[in-house]
């Protein structure tokens, strides 16, 4: 479906959005501050941004202005504010839509589909990296045409890495975005990466798709 960046400082709200969007086959990244969000967009633009206005470091209106200096991806404002004048100002400043909190997952999904259609950025149903194809709608993966038997977590991990091929992803980010945990053991991630490598026909010492960048994280890229 789509790669979504959720920008929300409330950890409980952020986790709920990640769960709902992931259940709808979207690849979800998140940020709790404006600066983290801008860094995410600069490194690897998503298909759509869900932007909370009440961020701890910068006001949402300022974040929107800075985002528009980086990318033209659709931005949906999520806000508890009901000031019509401010909402109109944000729409005129480049926001594509807005949602008043609280809102349902179905409502958000419908608004996302609408802005993606309008922008011409209807997200592909599959991610392709070299000979690896990941069907997000069917939650199936194939390597050189052969199906891969993946667990739910293995699929989520592979899809997250494949959504930003070549980008080094920190283990802490994988823990937060794929496992949806603020704290945990890196060994859990390493074990799943090991299982994935085995199913991709590679090892850590002889990688083809999944590469470890020592002291930083991992990345997925097509074989050279």
Short mmCIF file of C-alpha atoms in Angstrom, two decimals:
data_model
loop_
_atom_site.label_atom_id
_atom_site.label_comp_id
_atom_site.label_asym_id
_atom_site.label_seq_id
_atom_site.Cartn_x
_atom_site.Cartn_y
_atom_site.Cartn_z
CA UNK A 1 0.00 0.00 0.00
CA UNK A 2 1.82 3.15 1.16
CA UNK A 3 4.85 4.17 3.17
CA UNK A 4 3.49 6.41 5.93
CA UNK A 5 5.40 8.73 8.26
CA UNK A 6 3.47 9.31 11.50
CA UNK A 7 4.65 12.47 13.29
CA UNK A 8 3.13 12.37 16.78
CA UNK A 9 4.71 13.09 20.16
CA UNK A 10 2.15 11.16 22.25
CA UNK A 11 3.61 7.64 22.48
CA UNK A 12 0.22 5.97 23.05
CA UNK A 13 -1.44 7.72 20.12
CA UNK A 14 1.60 7.03 17.92
CA UNK A 15 1.56 3.32 18.82
CA UNK A 16 -2.18 3.07 18.10
CA UNK A 17 -1.73 4.69 14.67
CA UNK A 18 1.20 2.41 13.85
CA UNK A 19 -0.81 -0.69 14.79
CA UNK A 20 -3.82 0.33 12.73
CA UNK A 21 -1.85 1.40 9.65
CA UNK A 22 0.34 -1.71 9.77
CA UNK A 23 -2.76 -3.91 9.96
CA UNK A 24 -3.87 -2.27 6.70
CA UNK A 25 -0.61 -3.41 5.02
CA UNK A 26 1.07 0.00 5.09
CA UNK A 27 4.77 0.36 5.87
CA UNK A 28 4.91 2.77 8.81
CA UNK A 29 7.74 4.94 10.09
CA UNK A 30 7.31 7.39 12.95
CA UNK A 31 8.83 10.42 14.63
CA UNK A 32 8.09 12.05 17.98
CA UNK A 33 9.67 15.41 17.21
CA UNK A 34 9.77 17.84 14.32
CA UNK A 35 13.51 17.47 13.82
CA UNK A 36 13.26 13.68 13.66
CA UNK A 37 10.43 14.00 11.13
CA UNK A 38 12.40 16.37 8.91
CA UNK A 39 15.39 14.02 9.07
CA UNK A 40 13.21 11.07 8.05
CA UNK A 41 11.74 12.93 5.08
CA UNK A 42 15.13 14.19 3.94
CA UNK A 43 16.67 10.71 4.08
CA UNK A 44 13.80 8.79 2.47
CA UNK A 45 10.55 10.57 1.54
CA UNK A 46 7.42 8.58 2.44
CA UNK A 47 4.25 8.43 0.34
CA UNK A 48 2.25 10.43 2.88
CA UNK A 49 2.88 12.24 6.20
CA UNK A 50 0.43 12.31 9.11
CA UNK A 51 1.46 15.44 11.04
CA UNK A 52 0.40 16.32 14.58
CA UNK A 53 0.48 20.06 15.30
CA UNK A 54 1.41 19.90 18.99
CA UNK A 55 5.03 18.81 18.76
CA UNK A 56 7.47 19.53 21.60
CA UNK A 57 10.22 21.26 19.61
CA UNK A 58 8.46 23.14 16.79
CA UNK A 59 4.89 24.17 16.06
CA UNK A 60 3.18 22.09 13.42
CA UNK A 61 2.68 25.07 11.12
CA UNK A 62 6.44 25.68 11.07
CA UNK A 63 7.07 21.98 10.46
CA UNK A 64 4.68 22.08 7.50
CA UNK A 65 6.55 25.02 6.00
CA UNK A 66 9.86 23.20 6.39
CA UNK A 67 8.44 19.98 4.96
CA UNK A 68 7.27 21.86 1.89
CA UNK A 69 10.85 23.02 1.43
CA UNK A 70 11.93 19.37 1.25
CA UNK A 71 9.19 17.52 -0.57
CA UNK A 72 5.75 17.69 -2.15
CA UNK A 73 4.46 14.44 -0.60
CA UNK A 74 0.91 14.68 0.75
CA UNK A 75 0.60 15.93 4.33
CA UNK A 76 -2.48 15.25 6.45
CA UNK A 77 -2.73 17.42 9.55
CA UNK A 78 -3.96 15.63 12.69
CA UNK A 79 -5.07 18.12 15.30
CA UNK A 80 -7.22 18.58 18.38
CA UNK A 81 -7.44 22.28 17.57
CA UNK A 82 -10.76 23.44 16.15
CA UNK A 83 -9.78 26.94 15.04
CA UNK A 84 -11.21 27.16 11.52
CA UNK A 85 -9.01 30.14 10.64
CA UNK A 86 -5.85 28.22 11.54
CA UNK A 87 -6.97 25.12 9.62
CA UNK A 88 -7.66 27.19 6.50
CA UNK A 89 -4.25 28.83 6.91
CA UNK A 90 -2.56 25.41 7.07
CA UNK A 91 -4.41 24.17 4.00
CA UNK A 92 -3.35 27.28 2.12
CA UNK A 93 0.22 26.74 3.34
CA UNK A 94 0.41 23.33 1.69
CA UNK A 95 -1.43 20.78 3.84
CA UNK A 96 -3.46 18.38 1.72
CA UNK A 97 -6.11 17.54 4.30
CA UNK A 98 -6.79 17.57 8.03
CA UNK A 99 -8.39 15.32 10.62
CA UNK A 100 -9.81 16.46 13.95
CA UNK A 101 -8.82 14.29 16.90
CA UNK A 102 -10.05 11.83 17.92
CA UNK A 103 -10.60 10.00 14.61
CA UNK A 104 -11.04 6.37 13.59
CA UNK A 105 -8.62 4.25 11.63
CA UNK A 106 -11.21 3.92 8.88
CA UNK A 107 -11.51 7.69 8.60
CA UNK A 108 -7.75 8.11 8.36
CA UNK A 109 -7.46 5.32 5.77
CA UNK A 110 -10.13 6.97 3.61
CA UNK A 111 -8.45 10.39 3.79
CA UNK A 112 -5.07 8.84 2.95
CA UNK A 113 -6.47 7.07 -0.10
CA UNK A 114 -8.06 10.31 -1.27
CA UNK A 115 -4.91 12.44 -1.00
CA UNK A 116 -2.77 9.75 -2.61
CA UNK A 117 -5.17 9.57 -5.57
CA UNK A 118 -5.30 13.34 -5.93
CA UNK A 119 -1.53 13.65 -5.82
CA UNK A 120 -0.96 10.89 -8.33
CA UNK A 121 1.08 9.06 -5.72
CA UNK A 122 -1.04 5.94 -5.47
CA UNK A 123 1.40 3.64 -3.77
CA UNK A 124 2.46 0.38 -5.42
CA UNK A 125 1.00 -2.80 -4.02
CA UNK A 126 4.44 -4.38 -4.16
CA UNK A 127 8.02 -3.48 -3.30
CA UNK A 128 10.72 -4.72 -5.66
CA UNK A 129 14.42 -4.81 -4.73
CA UNK A 130 16.52 -6.75 -7.21
CA UNK A 131 15.03 -10.24 -7.49
CA UNK A 132 13.03 -9.74 -4.31
CA UNK A 133 9.32 -8.89 -4.65
CA UNK A 134 7.15 -8.11 -1.64
CA UNK A 135 3.39 -8.01 -2.19
CA UNK A 136 2.02 -5.76 0.56
CA UNK A 137 -1.66 -6.46 -0.09
CA UNK A 138 -1.30 -10.24 -0.05
CA UNK A 139 1.54 -10.19 2.50
CA UNK A 140 3.61 -12.50 0.30
CA UNK A 141 7.25 -12.35 -0.71
CA UNK A 142 9.09 -13.99 -3.61
CA UNK A 143 12.77 -14.32 -4.40
CA UNK A 144 13.59 -14.87 -8.07
CA UNK A 145 9.97 -15.98 -8.51
CA UNK A 146 10.07 -18.56 -5.71
CA UNK A 147 7.80 -17.97 -2.69
CA UNK A 148 9.37 -17.26 0.68
CA UNK A 149 7.76 -18.83 3.74
CA UNK A 150 7.90 -15.96 6.21
CA UNK A 151 6.38 -15.49 9.64
CA UNK A 152 4.34 -12.34 10.27
CA UNK A 153 7.25 -10.63 12.01
CA UNK A 154 9.74 -11.67 9.32
CA UNK A 155 7.46 -10.24 6.65
CA UNK A 156 7.03 -6.96 8.55
CA UNK A 157 10.80 -6.67 9.04
CA UNK A 158 11.56 -7.39 5.38
CA UNK A 159 8.88 -4.99 4.14
CA UNK A 160 10.13 -2.21 6.42
CA UNK A 161 13.70 -2.55 5.17
CA UNK A 162 12.57 -2.87 1.53
CA UNK A 163 10.51 0.32 1.76
CA UNK A 164 13.78 2.30 1.94
CA UNK A 165 16.34 0.26 -0.01
CA UNK A 166 19.91 1.29 0.66
CA UNK A 167 19.04 3.25 3.82
CA UNK A 168 20.84 2.14 6.98
CA UNK A 169 18.21 1.47 9.64
CA UNK A 170 19.21 1.48 13.30
CA UNK A 171 18.19 -1.49 15.43
CA UNK A 172 16.40 0.90 17.79
CA UNK A 173 14.26 2.09 14.87
CA UNK A 174 13.41 -1.51 13.93
CA UNK A 175 12.44 -2.21 17.53
CA UNK A 176 10.18 0.85 17.60
CA UNK A 177 8.62 0.59 14.14
CA UNK A 178 8.42 -3.16 13.52
CA UNK A 179 8.13 -4.53 17.06
CA UNK A 180 6.38 -1.38 18.34
CA UNK A 181 8.42 -1.48 21.55
CA UNK A 182 10.27 1.41 23.15
CA UNK A 183 12.74 -0.94 24.84
CA UNK A 184 14.02 -4.40 24.10
CA UNK A 185 16.94 -6.68 23.38
CA UNK A 186 18.88 -6.33 20.14
CA UNK A 187 19.22 -10.11 20.18
CA UNK A 188 15.56 -10.43 19.16
CA UNK A 189 16.25 -8.38 16.03
CA UNK A 190 19.47 -10.27 15.30
CA UNK A 191 17.67 -13.61 15.52
CA UNK A 192 14.97 -12.50 13.07
CA UNK A 193 17.59 -11.06 10.72
CA UNK A 194 19.41 -14.40 10.86
CA UNK A 195 16.22 -16.27 9.98
CA UNK A 196 15.54 -13.86 7.12
CA UNK A 197 19.06 -14.24 5.77
CA UNK A 198 18.71 -18.02 5.81
CA UNK A 199 15.49 -17.82 3.80
CA UNK A 200 17.13 -15.41 1.35
CA UNK A 201 19.98 -17.88 0.88
CA UNK A 202 22.68 -15.75 2.49
CA UNK A 203 24.63 -15.34 5.72
CA UNK A 204 25.93 -12.38 7.70
CA UNK A 205 29.45 -13.11 6.47
CA UNK A 206 28.27 -13.48 2.86
CA UNK A 207 25.35 -11.05 2.47
CA UNK A 208 23.39 -10.53 -0.73
CA UNK A 209 20.43 -8.39 0.32
CA UNK A 210 20.73 -7.71 4.06
CA UNK A 211 23.91 -5.89 5.02
CA UNK A 212 25.09 -5.03 8.53
CA UNK A 213 26.77 -1.65 9.01
CA UNK A 214 28.74 -2.25 12.18
CA UNK A 215 27.80 0.03 15.03
CA UNK A 216 25.02 1.69 13.01
CA UNK A 217 22.38 -0.77 11.84
CA UNK A 218 21.31 -2.78 8.80
CA UNK A 219 20.21 -2.04 5.26
CA UNK A 220 18.57 -3.95 2.45
CA UNK A 221 19.76 -3.42 -1.10
CA UNK A 222 19.87 -5.33 -4.37
CA UNK A 223 22.97 -7.43 -5.02
CA UNK A 224 25.63 -5.58 -6.99
#
